[in-house]
Amino acid sequence: MQRARRYVLVIGGGKVGYFLARHLLERDYEVTVVEKDPTRAANIEHDLGPASVMRGDGDEMAFLATTGIERADVVVGATGDDEDNLVACQLAKRKFNVPRTIARVNNPNNVKLFRALGIDAPVSATELLMGLIESELSGSELVRGIAVKASGANLVDVALPELSSLVGKRVDQINLPDGEMLVCIVRGGRPVIPLPDLVVDRGDELIIYSQTLDVESVRESVSH
Amino acid sequence: MGCGRVGAELAKRLLSDGHHVTVVDLNQASFDRLGSDFAGEMVHGNALDEEVLRRAGIESADALCTVTPGDNRNLMIAQMAKDIFMVARVITRIYDPIREQVYHELGLETYCSTTIGAGIIYDFFTTGTNRAHSEPTGTKATA
């Protein structure tokens, strides 16, 4: 049976909303961008076609009702204002029974709050960006955490410090705290499966699965 | 939250009733509306920021009212106050009547100044009564 095209409603046609819509259209999603600024809306219409944009306020209930929101599979709050993304997603969920809501979170401190307030997937670009930039900074002990969906689990990438006691140990000799697991070793830029008899070398990066969001404690557990 | 005309007026009234009042606003100049003799506290900052709310003493607040010019801003602050800081009474002003209805149904204490304002003018036209000035001045709010 052929699957129906998924309908994604994107609230906010700034850079994030625009590129997201373009990307999804290329992947054969049905997409409508809601944008209140007339110039931005006109630009999107010019680039992506008239069917892909509606001009109006994504938090105005009367307007939202005209966007076909009730048949949307996903609503994405993609504006630069957290409060607008929150309310758009809450209205989508609670008033229009949209099954899945994704909110762009600009202030990383709001991720938890959004989840508590019923947003299925709060996505903090700021947090991701900070992690990526941090990992690109020179220095050996930098850690990056990648949240595994909304599960509260993390993949943490630890570049072993020169003096780490783990260097020279076999994988099966490494004792990680409960809730943490070594899932991959990056050696010379290539992933290596951490079989029990593999010996950890200087310069290795460890990818560790952690059930907590406490990236620092993961670093602590392998850095000494 | 919000020191516009409504926020400033409300703060002054509550203060003169003897309450401990803190006003939060993004814009320092807004506090001018309170007058130079205002004896409450003024916190300059973004009320969407938990740190600012803490600085304003939200953890010990009995009640919070959000009257910033943004409906969504008010709704977000109200939900932070209620769900994170467990403030006992949270009152939210919303301009958009439909949004007000939705959040009212979801359990927030909301009021829509658009509907109320329109109702007063409507009464004036249909019955000739001016509800805005029909009550004796100085009546104390019991809310």
PDB file of C-alpha atoms in Angstrom, chain A residues 9-12 34-36 54-67 69 75-93 95-96 103 114 119, chain B residues 70-76 79 94-103:
ATOM      1  CA  LEU A   9       3.129  22.703   8.634  1.00  0.00           C
ATOM      2  CA  VAL A  10       6.065  24.993   9.337  1.00  0.00           C
ATOM      3  CA  ILE A  11       5.373  28.073  11.464  1.00  0.00           C
ATOM      4  CA  GLY A  12       7.852  30.825  10.656  1.00  0.00           C
ATOM      5  CA  VAL A  34       3.206  30.136   7.625  1.00  0.00           C
ATOM      6  CA  GLU A  35       4.861  33.540   7.635  1.00  0.00           C
ATOM      7  CA  LYS A  36       3.434  36.869   8.701  1.00  0.00           C
ATOM      8  CA  MET A  54       0.483  31.161   3.548  1.00  0.00           C
ATOM      9  CA  ARG A  55       0.740  34.682   4.815  1.00  0.00           C
ATOM     10  CA  GLY A  56      -0.614  35.122   8.311  1.00  0.00           C
ATOM     11  CA  ASP A  57       0.006  34.877  12.040  1.00  0.00           C
ATOM     12  CA  GLY A  58       0.820  31.337  13.084  1.00  0.00           C
ATOM     13  CA  ASP A  59      -0.619  31.927  16.536  1.00  0.00           C
ATOM     14  CA  GLU A  60      -3.926  33.322  15.377  1.00  0.00           C
ATOM     15  CA  MET A  61      -6.417  30.514  15.793  1.00  0.00           C
ATOM     16  CA  ALA A  62      -8.771  31.709  13.076  1.00  0.00           C
ATOM     17  CA  PHE A  63      -5.932  31.858  10.574  1.00  0.00           C
ATOM     18  CA  LEU A  64      -4.411  28.528  11.625  1.00  0.00           C
ATOM     19  CA  ALA A  65      -7.744  26.858  10.972  1.00  0.00           C
ATOM     20  CA  THR A  66      -7.445  27.837   7.302  1.00  0.00           C
ATOM     21  CA  THR A  67      -4.047  26.177   6.827  1.00  0.00           C
ATOM     22  CA  ILE A  69      -3.559  22.186  10.258  1.00  0.00           C
ATOM     23  CA  VAL A  75       3.722  20.982  13.071  1.00  0.00           C
ATOM     24  CA  VAL A  76       7.116  22.642  13.424  1.00  0.00           C
ATOM     25  CA  GLY A  77       7.429  25.895  15.363  1.00  0.00           C
ATOM     26  CA  ALA A  78      10.448  27.398  13.619  1.00  0.00           C
ATOM     27  CA  THR A  79      10.376  31.082  14.514  1.00  0.00           C
ATOM     28  CA  GLY A  80      13.129  32.859  16.390  1.00  0.00           C
ATOM     29  CA  ASP A  81      10.874  33.437  19.391  1.00  0.00           C
ATOM     30  CA  ASP A  82      10.478  30.632  21.882  1.00  0.00           C
ATOM     31  CA  GLU A  83       7.122  31.850  23.153  1.00  0.00           C
ATOM     32  CA  ASP A  84       5.671  31.836  19.635  1.00  0.00           C
ATOM     33  CA  ASN A  85       6.946  28.336  18.918  1.00  0.00           C
ATOM     34  CA  LEU A  86       5.600  27.084  22.227  1.00  0.00           C
ATOM     35  CA  VAL A  87       2.120  28.473  21.730  1.00  0.00           C
ATOM     36  CA  ALA A  88       1.899  27.442  18.060  1.00  0.00           C
ATOM     37  CA  CYS A  89       2.788  23.862  18.999  1.00  0.00           C
ATOM     38  CA  GLN A  90       0.457  23.790  21.989  1.00  0.00           C
ATOM     39  CA  LEU A  91      -2.441  25.047  19.884  1.00  0.00           C
ATOM     40  CA  ALA A  92      -1.608  22.490  17.192  1.00  0.00           C
ATOM     41  CA  LYS A  93      -1.577  19.673  19.697  1.00  0.00           C
ATOM     42  CA  LYS A  95      -6.845  22.341  19.593  1.00  0.00           C
ATOM     43  CA  PHE A  96      -6.154  20.621  16.290  1.00  0.00           C
ATOM     44  CA  ALA A 103       9.621  23.293  18.397  1.00  0.00           C
ATOM     45  CA  PHE A 114       8.960  22.792  26.505  1.00  0.00           C
ATOM     46  CA  ILE A 119       5.983  19.661  23.059  1.00  0.00           C
TER      47      ILE A 119
ATOM     48  CA  GLY B  70       2.558  39.687  23.790  1.00  0.00           C
ATOM     49  CA  ASP B  71      -0.103  37.013  24.184  1.00  0.00           C
ATOM     50  CA  ASN B  72       2.401  34.220  23.693  1.00  0.00           C
ATOM     51  CA  ARG B  73       4.866  35.814  26.039  1.00  0.00           C
ATOM     52  CA  ASN B  74       2.137  35.985  28.686  1.00  0.00           C
ATOM     53  CA  LEU B  75       1.138  32.384  28.057  1.00  0.00           C
ATOM     54  CA  MET B  76       4.698  31.148  28.351  1.00  0.00           C
ATOM     55  CA  GLN B  79       2.981  28.281  32.342  1.00  0.00           C
ATOM     56  CA  ILE B  94      -4.686  37.634  26.443  1.00  0.00           C
ATOM     57  CA  TYR B  95      -5.819  39.836  23.569  1.00  0.00           C
ATOM     58  CA  ASP B  96      -6.831  37.092  21.148  1.00  0.00           C
ATOM     59  CA  PRO B  97     -10.277  35.826  22.262  1.00  0.00           C
ATOM     60  CA  ILE B  98      -9.915  32.381  20.700  1.00  0.00           C
ATOM     61  CA  ARG B  99      -6.491  31.769  22.180  1.00  0.00           C
ATOM     62  CA  GLU B 100      -7.855  32.944  25.522  1.00  0.00           C
ATOM     63  CA  GLN B 101     -10.656  30.400  25.262  1.00  0.00           C
ATOM     64  CA  VAL B 102      -8.238  27.556  24.507  1.00  0.00           C
ATOM     65  CA  TYR B 103      -5.935  28.265  27.425  1.00  0.00           C
TER      66      TYR B 103
END
